C-alpha cells in the first residue's frame, strides 16, 4: 500500500509519471514517503521545491488517481506475484506449484517488495489514460525495424477470418520470464506449439505474441496491453523450438518446422526505463502445399516439479475456435473435413496472389494538402524546420523544393553532412551558419532578441549538427545512441523548447522530418520533443521513401501519438525526385530563383543567393525583382495584396511589380517623388565637387506616404543603380561592410562601380553620421577617387513638422505632408473612384482618409460613426483602447497577434486556421481599424490602428465622458497576460516602457521638447498631477522597481514642489545606481528646486541669518550633490555629462545673491566689504556666527569651487564649441539645458566676478588687503569684464551686442601689471593676459594696449618648462604664438618647431583623454584661429572673420562645408588664409618645415587625404587638439 512506500518508492513513482528530475530530488531531500505523499498539498510543493503550478497539479492529480484505484481494488491490493492464479496462462495450467519461489531464477531479482509492486500498480493507474491503440507488426515481415511503446494496446485476440488474415493470441509471460532456462523454454514451447498446431489444423495463418497481456490476467492491465518481457538471451527462445521434434511425430515435425517461422523480437520502448523489454512474436503460415491432407496431433511439453524435468502431455489435436485454441472434441469428424479445409486454403491462397497490385493512395495530393492546408500554394511567409539524417547521394540532386523554402534551421544527424551531405549541397546555393546543440543554450541575462541577433537567426539558415561533425577540428565527434542520450538529449530538449516557446510562435512554422536513412533513437527523440512543445501534430509532417524506415519510425513515434496520427502526417514510398517535382508546383516562386544586379558596363550580373544572404543587413532590390512570382500566385493573391496596401499596410515590392505589369492599377506618386528624383539626379551628375557619400532626407508626417515615396525611388532606379533597404537592428560597421560588398560585387575595378542607393528608415542623425563616416573611411581605405560618387543615403524619417525640418537644409531635404497639392487632389480623387468600384470603402480606409487629407473633422466623424453601439465592456473594445493608446503616443508601436490572442483568451486548436479564428474573434469596429502587420524578418503577426491620427481620435472619444486616458493606461499596466506573454515580449515591454518614459525631442521630429513622456505630460496637464504620479508609480512597480522610473517620479514630484517625496525617489534611484551621473544630477535638481522654492519664500520676509539658514543649507546640499555628479561624470568613459558644473555655478550665483541680500552684507557703508571678507578670509561677522555655524567652511570654499567649475566649463567649450545651433547638442538625459553655453559662460563669469569686487579697493581704502588680496581683486574685476578665461575672452570677438569690444579688451589688459614680465603672474593669469592680447590683435593692430608678438612669445617662456605641467590652453597658445613666419631664419624656425611640436603632441594626448569613448559625431573639434596670409598680427585670423564670408549659408549647409573642408573654397577666404605645404604617407598628413623631424598634422576631414605618397597644400587651423589640416589639395 501507498502508506508503506519509502522515499525511494515515491521517487520511482514520480519519475514514472514524468516529473522533472530536479523536483524528484528535492522531494526526496524533503523525505517525502508514502504517508507524506497522501497528505501533500499544492502550497507545500510550490514553497518547498519552487515548483510551478503545472507539475504540482500533475502530481496531485496522479496521486488522487492512484489512491482511488487502490481503493477500488481493495484496501490491500495483493502483489502481482500473489495475484497470478495457478491456472493463469502466464504461468501455466498443469501444475499449481509452478510458481514456487525456489524455482525462480535468482538472477532476476526475485525479492521484489510488495510496496514496489504497488508502485507499479500506481504507475499503471496513472498511465491508463495515456494508453493508445497501436497496430501490430505486418504479418510475415521478418527482420524489419519496428518498435512498440509500453502500455499501448494491440487489437483484441482474434479467430479465423479468411485463413490469410492471421489469428492472434496473447501471452504476457509476466512471471514465467523469470524462470530458469529449461522451465522457460518448456513454457514458451507449450504455448507456441499449442497455438501453432491449432492454426495448422484449421489452415489459418496466425501470430502468437509473448509480452502482451491476455484478458484473463491482472486487471491492473487491459487486454492486449503491451508490457514486453526481459530477454537476456534470444537464442533461449529460438532453441525452444527444438521441442518440435519431440512433440510431433517425425513426418509431422518436418511440416511444423516449415510452418512455424522463427521468433521475431520487437523492442518495447519505455520512456521511463533504460531496461530493454521485447514482444516475442511467432508467425504460423500453413501453406496448402505443406499441410494438404494432414491433421497434426501434439504432445505438449510440461516441466514437472516432482521429477525436475520436462515431460510430455498426452497426444492431443488442437484447433482454433474463435479467439481460443481448444482440443478437438470429435476427431473422426475433424479428419473427414480435411479436404474441405484444404480446398478453402487453396482458394484463399489463389485469391490472395491473384489480387491486383496494391492500389497506392494519391501521395502527391496528400503531400500538397499537408504542406498547404488545402490551399493552392505554399504560404510564402512560413518558416520551415527540417529534421534529417544522412541523405543518399542520389537524393541530393532532388532538393530544389528545399532550396526555395524559408528554412529557419536544420536539425542534422549526419556528422558528414558538411563534407558530403545535405549541408554541403545546401551551401552551394544558400548561406548557412553552422551550430551545435549547445549553441542554443540560453545563458542567464541574455535577452531573446540578443540571442537571435548573435546566432543571426531569421537572416541565414541555422544548421544544427545534432550528432557532431567529423570535419570539425573542435571536440564535436559523433557518438552512439546511448552516449547521445546521456550527453545530448537534454541539449536537444532545450533547443527545441527555446525555438517553440520563445522564438517562433505556434502556427508560424512547419517541421518536416526527412527520413533518408535507417532510423535511430536520437531522431525520434527530436520528434517527441517537437510533438510535446507544439502540443500536437498539425504542423509536423514526415517524408520517407523507405517503407522499412517508416515502420521503425512509426513504432518509436507511438510513445507520443497513435499510429494513425503518424500515418496521416506521413508521405511514404514516394521517391525524393517525385517529392521535389510535386512541391515545386505549389511553391509561389519558380524553382531556385536568382537575383540580377546592374553593372557599370550597363549589363547585368547574377547575384548568388548565398552571397545575398551573407549581406544580411541589406534587403537588396534586384533588376528583375518579383518576376519569379508564379502566375497562379498572382491571380489568387493580387486583390489581397492591393487591398492590404490601401487599408494601411506597408507598401511592398510586389505592389509596384503588380502595377508595373498592369495586374492592378498604378501606385500614385506624390509630388515629393519628383522632388526627390530631381535631387537624386543632381547628385548623380559628375562635378569636381562630387563627394563619395551623399545624403537625401525625406521627412514625412506619419501615414502620409513618405515610406512609399522612398521605396518608389528605389524601385524606379533599380536598373541604373544598385539599391537596397538597410534592415533595422544592425550595427553601422556591419551595414557598411555589406554596402561596400554590394557596390563591388562582380565588378572588376573598384573605381568603376555603380553607386549604391541605400534606404534608411526612421534612424536618427547620429546613426546617419556614423554610417556616412564609416562609408567614407571605407572609400578612403580602398583608395577610390575622391570625386567618385559611391553611396547615396536616402533617409526616410517620421516628423510632426516635416516642412520645418526641411528648411534647415533645403537642397537635400524633401517634405511629405498630409496636405495634397492641387494635382495630387485630382489624382487621388480619380484613384479613389476606381478603388471604390472594386472594394468596399472599409477595405481601402487609409487611402480614403488620405484623399481627404486626414482632415480633422472627417476623422472625428468617421471615428464617431465607427464607435456607435460599441460594447465598451468587451475584450475586443479593451484591445482597441490599448492599441490606440500605444499607437497615439509611441511611434511605430504595435501589439503582436500572440498578445492579442492571450488577451482575448483565444484557444487556437488548428494552427493553419489561426489567422481566420483571430479575425473572426474581433468586433466589426476592430476589423475596420486594425491593420494586420507581418514582420519582414520573422513573419510574426501583429496589429496596429490604421493611422496614428485615427488612433488619437479613438483614444479621445473612448476616454471622453467614459474613461480618462490615465485609466486606460493603468488598466494596460495591470494586464499580466500581456506583460508576461512570451512571444514578442521584448518589443511589447519596450513599447510599454516608452509609453511612460520616452520624452519628445524636436531634433527627433517631434512637435516639441518635453520633460516627461507625452502620455505623462497629457495626464498631468489635462487630468491631475496626482494622477500622473500615481501612473508613474504603477509603472515603477510593473517594471520591477526600475530606477529610471524612480528618477522620473523624483522629477515629477519636484515639478509640483513635492520635495520630500521627490527626495525619497531620488535617493532610491541614487542608491541603486550610484555611478550614473544623470541620476545623481536628478538628485541635485531636487535640492536645487527646493532651494529655489525656499529662496522665493524667504524673499518675502525680512531676511535674517536665522531665517535663511535652512535655505542656505539646502543650496549647499544641492552643490554637494552636483559635485558628486561631476566626479562620476568624469569617470564615465561612454558619455559627456557636464550638467553638474553648470548647476553648481547656477546655485552658487543664487547663494551669493541670497547672502548679499542680508542686512549685514547689504548696507551702503561697508556691507559689500563685509560680504567679500566673510567669503574669502577667515573673518566671520557676529550676526551670522551662530546661525550659520554648521556651514561656514562650505560658504568660504564657495568662491574657489565656483571658480574651478567655470574654468572647467571654459576648457570644455574650448574643445567642443560647434558651428551649429546649441539645440543640436542636447545632453543625454540631463535636466539643465543651456541654449547657448558660450553666452551663458560670459554672463555667469561676469556675475561671479561682480560679487567678489570690493569697490573701495580701487580707491585704496582697504586696510586688510594684502598683496595676495590685491591680485585676487584684480582677477575678480577681470572676470567681471569678461577676461576671466580663454572662452569668454575669445567670445568678445563674436559678441555682436557689445558696443566697443576693443575698449573692453583694453580695459581688461589695463588691470594687469604694466610690466607683466616681472610681475610673476601664475599660469592662468598668464594665459588670460596673452589670450586678451591675441584677441585685441585680431580687432586692432594700432591699440596702445597691444603688445608686440615677440613680447608675448617672450612672456610665454614663463609657462612651465616641464610641458606636461602646462594647461591645455597654455599649450594651445604656444602653437599659435610660435608658428614660424616667412622671413624667419632656418635657425629661428627650428627653435620655434622645438616649442610647437611637443606642445602639439601633448594637446593630442589631452584631447584623447577629454574625448573618452563618446560616439564619433560628438567628437567635434573647434577651430579657433587660422594661419593668415600675412605677417605679424595679420597671420592670426580668428574663425569669426572667416565666417563673415559664409553668412548667407544655412547652419546645416555651413556645418557640412566645414566638415567636408569645402568652406575654404568660398570666395574671399582664399585671399584671407595662407596655404602651407606638406606631404602624405599612407593617409597621414605631414607638414613641410622641420628639419629631420616629421610633424604630423591631423586632417580635419579624413576623406580629403589623398592615397599613397603625394605632395599637398592645405590651410592650417589652430585647435585644442593641436594644428589641423583643412582643404587638403594635391600639388599637380
Short mmCIF file of C-alpha atoms in Angstrom, two decimals, residues 225-545:
data_model
loop_
_atom_site.label_atom_id
_atom_site.label_comp_id
_atom_site.label_asym_id
_atom_site.label_seq_id
_atom_site.Cartn_x
_atom_site.Cartn_y
_atom_site.Cartn_z
CA UNK A 225 -1.68 -4.12 -23.47
CA UNK A 226 1.98 -4.28 -24.43
CA UNK A 227 4.28 -4.81 -21.46
CA UNK A 228 7.14 -6.82 -23.01
CA UNK A 229 9.37 -9.40 -21.41
CA UNK A 230 13.03 -9.06 -20.46
CA UNK A 231 15.18 -11.01 -22.92
CA UNK A 232 18.76 -11.65 -21.96
CA UNK A 233 19.40 -14.45 -24.47
CA UNK A 234 17.41 -14.54 -27.70
CA UNK A 235 18.74 -17.99 -28.51
CA UNK A 236 16.83 -19.31 -25.48
CA UNK A 237 13.57 -18.76 -27.33
CA UNK A 238 14.94 -19.87 -30.70
CA UNK A 239 16.28 -23.09 -29.13
CA UNK A 240 12.88 -23.70 -27.51
CA UNK A 241 11.63 -24.69 -30.96
CA UNK A 242 13.72 -27.84 -30.60
CA UNK A 243 10.73 -29.21 -28.68
CA UNK A 244 9.01 -29.58 -32.09
CA UNK A 245 10.97 -32.79 -32.81
CA UNK A 246 9.91 -34.41 -29.57
CA UNK A 247 6.33 -33.14 -29.54
CA UNK A 248 5.31 -34.25 -33.06
CA UNK A 249 5.79 -37.42 -34.99
CA UNK A 250 8.79 -37.49 -37.34
CA UNK A 251 6.90 -36.74 -40.60
CA UNK A 252 4.73 -34.10 -38.90
CA UNK A 253 7.63 -32.32 -37.24
CA UNK A 254 9.16 -31.53 -40.64
CA UNK A 255 5.91 -29.82 -41.67
CA UNK A 256 5.72 -27.93 -38.37
CA UNK A 257 9.28 -26.63 -38.81
CA UNK A 258 8.21 -25.27 -42.21
CA UNK A 259 5.03 -23.63 -40.96
CA UNK A 260 6.26 -22.09 -37.70
CA UNK A 261 8.51 -19.16 -38.53
CA UNK A 262 11.45 -18.09 -36.37
CA UNK A 263 10.62 -15.81 -33.40
CA UNK A 264 10.70 -12.05 -34.04
CA UNK A 265 11.91 -9.84 -31.18
CA UNK A 266 10.17 -6.45 -31.27
CA UNK A 267 11.66 -3.92 -28.85
CA UNK A 268 9.29 -2.23 -26.39
CA UNK A 269 10.07 1.45 -25.83
CA UNK A 270 9.67 2.60 -22.23
CA UNK A 271 10.46 6.31 -21.82
CA UNK A 272 10.80 5.83 -18.03
CA UNK A 273 13.19 2.88 -18.01
CA UNK A 274 16.52 2.02 -19.55
CA UNK A 275 15.93 -1.77 -19.22
CA UNK A 276 15.16 -3.41 -22.56
CA UNK A 277 11.97 -5.43 -23.00
CA UNK A 278 10.67 -7.20 -26.09
CA UNK A 279 7.48 -8.62 -27.50
CA UNK A 280 8.30 -12.06 -28.95
CA UNK A 281 6.15 -12.79 -31.99
CA UNK A 282 5.94 -16.08 -33.91
CA UNK A 283 4.08 -16.32 -37.24
CA UNK A 284 2.32 -19.50 -38.35
CA UNK A 285 1.94 -19.98 -42.15
CA UNK A 286 0.26 -23.35 -43.02
CA UNK A 287 0.78 -23.29 -46.80
CA UNK A 288 -1.54 -25.79 -48.52
CA UNK A 289 1.41 -27.31 -50.33
CA UNK A 290 2.79 -28.41 -46.94
CA UNK A 291 -0.27 -29.31 -44.84
CA UNK A 292 -2.57 -30.74 -47.51
CA UNK A 293 -4.39 -33.86 -46.24
CA UNK A 294 -2.82 -33.70 -42.82
CA UNK A 295 -4.13 -33.41 -39.24
CA UNK A 296 -1.49 -32.61 -36.64
CA UNK A 297 -1.58 -34.03 -33.13
CA UNK A 298 0.87 -32.83 -30.50
CA UNK A 299 2.31 -33.90 -27.14
CA UNK A 300 2.86 -30.57 -25.39
CA UNK A 301 5.95 -30.20 -23.17
CA UNK A 302 5.44 -29.52 -19.46
CA UNK A 303 8.06 -29.14 -16.72
CA UNK A 304 7.20 -31.46 -13.81
CA UNK A 305 8.49 -30.26 -10.47
CA UNK A 306 8.22 -33.71 -8.91
CA UNK A 307 10.68 -35.23 -11.40
CA UNK A 308 12.50 -31.94 -12.07
CA UNK A 309 12.41 -32.50 -15.84
CA UNK A 310 10.31 -31.86 -18.96
CA UNK A 311 7.64 -34.46 -19.65
CA UNK A 312 5.11 -34.73 -22.49
CA UNK A 313 1.36 -34.49 -22.11
CA UNK A 314 -0.90 -36.96 -23.87
CA UNK A 315 -1.31 -36.65 -27.65
CA UNK A 316 -3.98 -34.05 -28.48
CA UNK A 317 -5.37 -32.49 -31.66
CA UNK A 318 -5.91 -28.71 -31.27
CA UNK A 319 -7.95 -26.28 -33.36
CA UNK A 320 -8.74 -22.55 -33.30
CA UNK A 321 -12.24 -21.86 -32.01
CA UNK A 322 -12.98 -18.15 -32.02
CA UNK A 323 -10.15 -16.39 -30.22
CA UNK A 324 -9.11 -19.57 -28.34
CA UNK A 325 -7.15 -22.74 -29.05
CA UNK A 326 -9.08 -25.82 -27.87
CA UNK A 327 -8.77 -29.63 -28.17
CA UNK A 328 -10.84 -31.24 -30.96
CA UNK A 329 -13.83 -32.99 -29.37
CA UNK A 330 -14.74 -35.28 -32.36
CA UNK A 331 -11.52 -36.38 -34.12
CA UNK A 332 -13.37 -38.54 -36.67
CA UNK A 333 -15.48 -35.73 -38.00
CA UNK A 334 -12.40 -33.43 -37.97
CA UNK A 335 -10.49 -35.94 -40.17
CA UNK A 336 -13.44 -36.21 -42.59
CA UNK A 337 -13.43 -32.43 -43.24
CA UNK A 338 -9.72 -32.19 -44.07
CA UNK A 339 -10.35 -31.96 -47.82
CA UNK A 340 -12.81 -29.13 -47.35
CA UNK A 341 -10.31 -27.19 -45.23
CA UNK A 342 -7.57 -27.81 -47.81
CA UNK A 343 -9.82 -26.58 -50.60
CA UNK A 344 -10.68 -23.43 -48.65
CA UNK A 345 -6.99 -22.73 -48.01
CA UNK A 346 -6.12 -23.27 -51.66
CA UNK A 347 -8.84 -20.87 -52.81
CA UNK A 348 -7.72 -18.30 -50.23
CA UNK A 349 -4.10 -18.52 -51.40
CA UNK A 350 -5.05 -18.27 -55.09
CA UNK A 351 -7.36 -15.35 -54.40
CA UNK A 352 -4.65 -13.63 -52.37
CA UNK A 353 -1.95 -14.00 -55.01
CA UNK A 354 -4.23 -13.12 -57.91
CA UNK A 355 -5.21 -9.79 -56.36
CA UNK A 356 -4.16 -6.74 -58.36
CA UNK A 357 -1.04 -4.91 -57.14
CA UNK A 358 -1.58 -2.64 -54.20
CA UNK A 359 -3.55 0.44 -55.21
CA UNK A 360 -1.35 3.25 -53.94
CA UNK A 361 -3.02 6.25 -52.31
CA UNK A 362 -2.67 9.60 -54.05
CA UNK A 363 0.59 10.56 -52.35
CA UNK A 364 1.07 13.66 -54.47
CA UNK A 365 -2.22 15.17 -53.35
CA UNK A 366 -1.58 14.10 -49.74
CA UNK A 367 1.79 15.85 -49.78
CA UNK A 368 0.30 19.05 -51.23
CA UNK A 369 -2.54 19.11 -48.67
CA UNK A 370 -0.14 18.54 -45.78
CA UNK A 371 2.07 21.44 -46.91
CA UNK A 372 -0.63 23.91 -47.93
CA UNK A 373 -3.53 23.07 -45.64
CA UNK A 374 -5.73 22.67 -48.72
CA UNK A 375 -4.70 25.94 -50.39
CA UNK A 376 -3.39 26.18 -53.93
CA UNK A 377 0.13 27.13 -52.93
CA UNK A 378 2.53 27.07 -50.01
CA UNK A 379 2.41 30.15 -47.81
CA UNK A 380 5.33 32.45 -48.61
CA UNK A 381 5.67 33.62 -45.04
CA UNK A 382 6.03 30.24 -43.35
CA UNK A 383 9.27 29.17 -41.73
CA UNK A 384 10.40 25.56 -42.06
CA UNK A 385 12.39 23.45 -39.63
CA UNK A 386 13.96 20.35 -41.15
CA UNK A 387 14.98 17.29 -39.17
CA UNK A 388 17.01 14.80 -41.16
CA UNK A 389 19.59 12.07 -41.10
CA UNK A 390 22.08 11.04 -43.79
CA UNK A 391 20.94 11.79 -47.36
CA UNK A 392 21.66 9.15 -50.03
CA UNK A 393 23.92 10.72 -52.68
CA UNK A 394 21.34 10.38 -55.48
CA UNK A 395 18.70 12.24 -53.45
CA UNK A 396 20.93 15.32 -53.10
CA UNK A 397 20.04 16.16 -56.70
CA UNK A 398 16.35 16.41 -55.83
CA UNK A 399 16.29 19.17 -53.19
CA UNK A 400 15.23 22.18 -55.30
CA UNK A 401 11.99 22.44 -53.32
CA UNK A 402 14.01 22.74 -50.10
CA UNK A 403 16.21 25.45 -51.60
CA UNK A 404 13.09 27.54 -52.26
CA UNK A 405 11.80 27.24 -48.71
CA UNK A 406 12.48 29.74 -45.93
CA UNK A 407 14.37 27.31 -43.71
CA UNK A 408 14.75 28.56 -40.17
CA UNK A 409 17.00 25.75 -39.02
CA UNK A 410 18.02 22.18 -39.81
CA UNK A 411 18.48 19.52 -37.14
CA UNK A 412 21.04 17.38 -38.97
CA UNK A 413 22.04 13.97 -37.56
CA UNK A 414 24.58 13.29 -40.31
CA UNK A 415 28.11 14.07 -38.98
CA UNK A 416 29.44 14.11 -42.57
CA UNK A 417 26.78 16.50 -43.85
CA UNK A 418 29.17 19.46 -44.15
CA UNK A 419 31.63 17.50 -46.30
CA UNK A 420 29.48 15.28 -48.48
CA UNK A 421 25.86 15.55 -47.39
CA UNK A 422 22.84 17.82 -47.35
CA UNK A 423 24.64 20.77 -45.71
CA UNK A 424 27.36 20.70 -48.36
CA UNK A 425 24.79 20.76 -51.16
CA UNK A 426 22.67 23.44 -49.49
CA UNK A 427 25.66 25.76 -49.03
CA UNK A 428 26.23 25.72 -52.78
CA UNK A 429 23.04 27.79 -53.04
CA UNK A 430 22.43 29.41 -49.64
CA UNK A 431 24.40 30.83 -46.73
CA UNK A 432 24.12 28.86 -43.51
CA UNK A 433 25.51 29.37 -40.03
CA UNK A 434 26.84 26.13 -38.59
CA UNK A 435 25.89 25.46 -34.98
CA UNK A 436 25.79 22.70 -32.40
CA UNK A 437 23.05 21.98 -29.89
CA UNK A 438 24.94 23.75 -27.10
CA UNK A 439 24.77 26.99 -29.12
CA UNK A 440 21.03 27.00 -28.37
CA UNK A 441 21.58 27.12 -24.62
CA UNK A 442 20.25 30.49 -23.48
CA UNK A 443 22.69 31.97 -20.99
CA UNK A 444 21.40 33.91 -18.00
CA UNK A 445 20.90 37.60 -18.60
CA UNK A 446 20.81 37.29 -22.41
CA UNK A 447 17.58 38.54 -23.97
CA UNK A 448 15.88 36.61 -26.74
CA UNK A 449 16.48 39.46 -29.20
CA UNK A 450 20.20 39.48 -28.38
CA UNK A 451 20.31 35.70 -28.70
CA UNK A 452 18.59 35.84 -32.10
CA UNK A 453 21.00 38.55 -33.27
CA UNK A 454 24.01 36.61 -32.01
CA UNK A 455 23.10 33.47 -33.96
CA UNK A 456 21.81 35.53 -36.94
CA UNK A 457 18.52 33.63 -36.81
CA UNK A 458 15.94 34.64 -39.43
CA UNK A 459 18.79 36.01 -41.58
CA UNK A 460 20.61 32.83 -42.52
CA UNK A 461 19.66 29.19 -42.02
CA UNK A 462 20.93 27.81 -38.73
CA UNK A 463 22.44 24.39 -39.38
CA UNK A 464 22.47 22.43 -36.13
CA UNK A 465 24.73 19.39 -36.12
CA UNK A 466 22.97 17.23 -33.57
CA UNK A 467 25.47 14.38 -33.51
CA UNK A 468 28.82 16.02 -34.04
CA UNK A 469 30.78 16.96 -37.16
CA UNK A 470 33.51 14.70 -38.43
CA UNK A 471 35.30 17.51 -40.28
CA UNK A 472 35.32 19.86 -37.29
CA UNK A 473 38.65 20.42 -35.52
CA UNK A 474 36.92 21.13 -32.22
CA UNK A 475 35.77 18.40 -29.85
CA UNK A 476 32.48 17.54 -31.57
CA UNK A 477 32.64 13.88 -32.56
CA UNK A 478 29.71 11.63 -33.46
CA UNK A 479 28.58 9.20 -30.75
CA UNK A 480 26.44 6.08 -30.44
CA UNK A 481 22.79 6.15 -29.42
CA UNK A 482 23.25 5.59 -25.71
CA UNK A 483 26.07 8.13 -25.40
CA UNK A 484 23.95 10.64 -27.32
CA UNK A 485 21.03 10.12 -24.95
CA UNK A 486 23.32 10.71 -21.96
CA UNK A 487 25.16 13.74 -23.33
CA UNK A 488 22.99 15.46 -25.91
CA UNK A 489 19.36 14.64 -25.26
CA UNK A 490 18.97 17.42 -22.69
CA UNK A 491 20.60 19.94 -25.06
CA UNK A 492 18.17 18.90 -27.80
CA UNK A 493 15.22 19.35 -25.45
CA UNK A 494 16.42 22.85 -24.51
CA UNK A 495 16.96 23.81 -28.16
CA UNK A 496 13.50 22.66 -29.27
CA UNK A 497 11.87 24.27 -26.25
CA UNK A 498 13.64 27.58 -26.88
CA UNK A 499 12.61 27.66 -30.53
CA UNK A 500 8.99 26.71 -29.90
CA UNK A 501 8.39 28.68 -26.71
CA UNK A 502 10.36 31.87 -27.20
CA UNK A 503 11.43 32.36 -30.82
CA UNK A 504 8.79 31.02 -33.25
CA UNK A 505 5.10 31.27 -32.30
CA UNK A 506 2.95 28.24 -32.94
CA UNK A 507 1.40 28.29 -36.38
CA UNK A 508 4.26 30.25 -37.92
CA UNK A 509 6.38 27.25 -38.85
CA UNK A 510 6.34 23.70 -40.19
CA UNK A 511 8.54 20.87 -39.02
CA UNK A 512 9.46 18.39 -41.76
CA UNK A 513 11.12 15.10 -40.84
CA UNK A 514 13.11 13.71 -43.77
CA UNK A 515 13.78 10.02 -43.04
CA UNK A 516 16.53 9.49 -45.57
CA UNK A 517 18.34 6.55 -43.94
CA UNK A 518 17.74 3.96 -41.14
CA UNK A 519 16.14 5.40 -38.03
CA UNK A 520 17.95 5.80 -34.74
CA UNK A 521 16.59 6.91 -31.38
CA UNK A 522 18.02 10.50 -31.36
CA UNK A 523 15.93 11.35 -34.42
CA UNK A 524 12.84 10.01 -32.70
CA UNK A 525 13.59 11.95 -29.51
CA UNK A 526 13.53 15.06 -31.68
CA UNK A 527 10.02 14.13 -32.84
CA UNK A 528 8.87 13.59 -29.25
CA UNK A 529 10.22 16.99 -28.21
CA UNK A 530 8.59 18.86 -31.10
CA UNK A 531 5.31 16.99 -30.60
CA UNK A 532 5.27 17.95 -26.92
CA UNK A 533 6.34 21.60 -27.43
CA UNK A 534 3.97 22.18 -30.37
CA UNK A 535 1.13 20.50 -28.44
CA UNK A 536 0.14 18.38 -31.38
CA UNK A 537 1.00 17.23 -34.85
CA UNK A 538 -0.83 19.64 -37.18
CA UNK A 539 2.35 21.30 -38.39
CA UNK A 540 4.61 18.24 -38.34
CA UNK A 541 4.98 16.09 -41.43
CA UNK A 542 7.22 13.15 -42.27
CA UNK A 543 8.63 12.17 -45.67
CA UNK A 544 10.18 8.72 -46.14
CA UNK A 545 10.90 6.89 -49.35
#
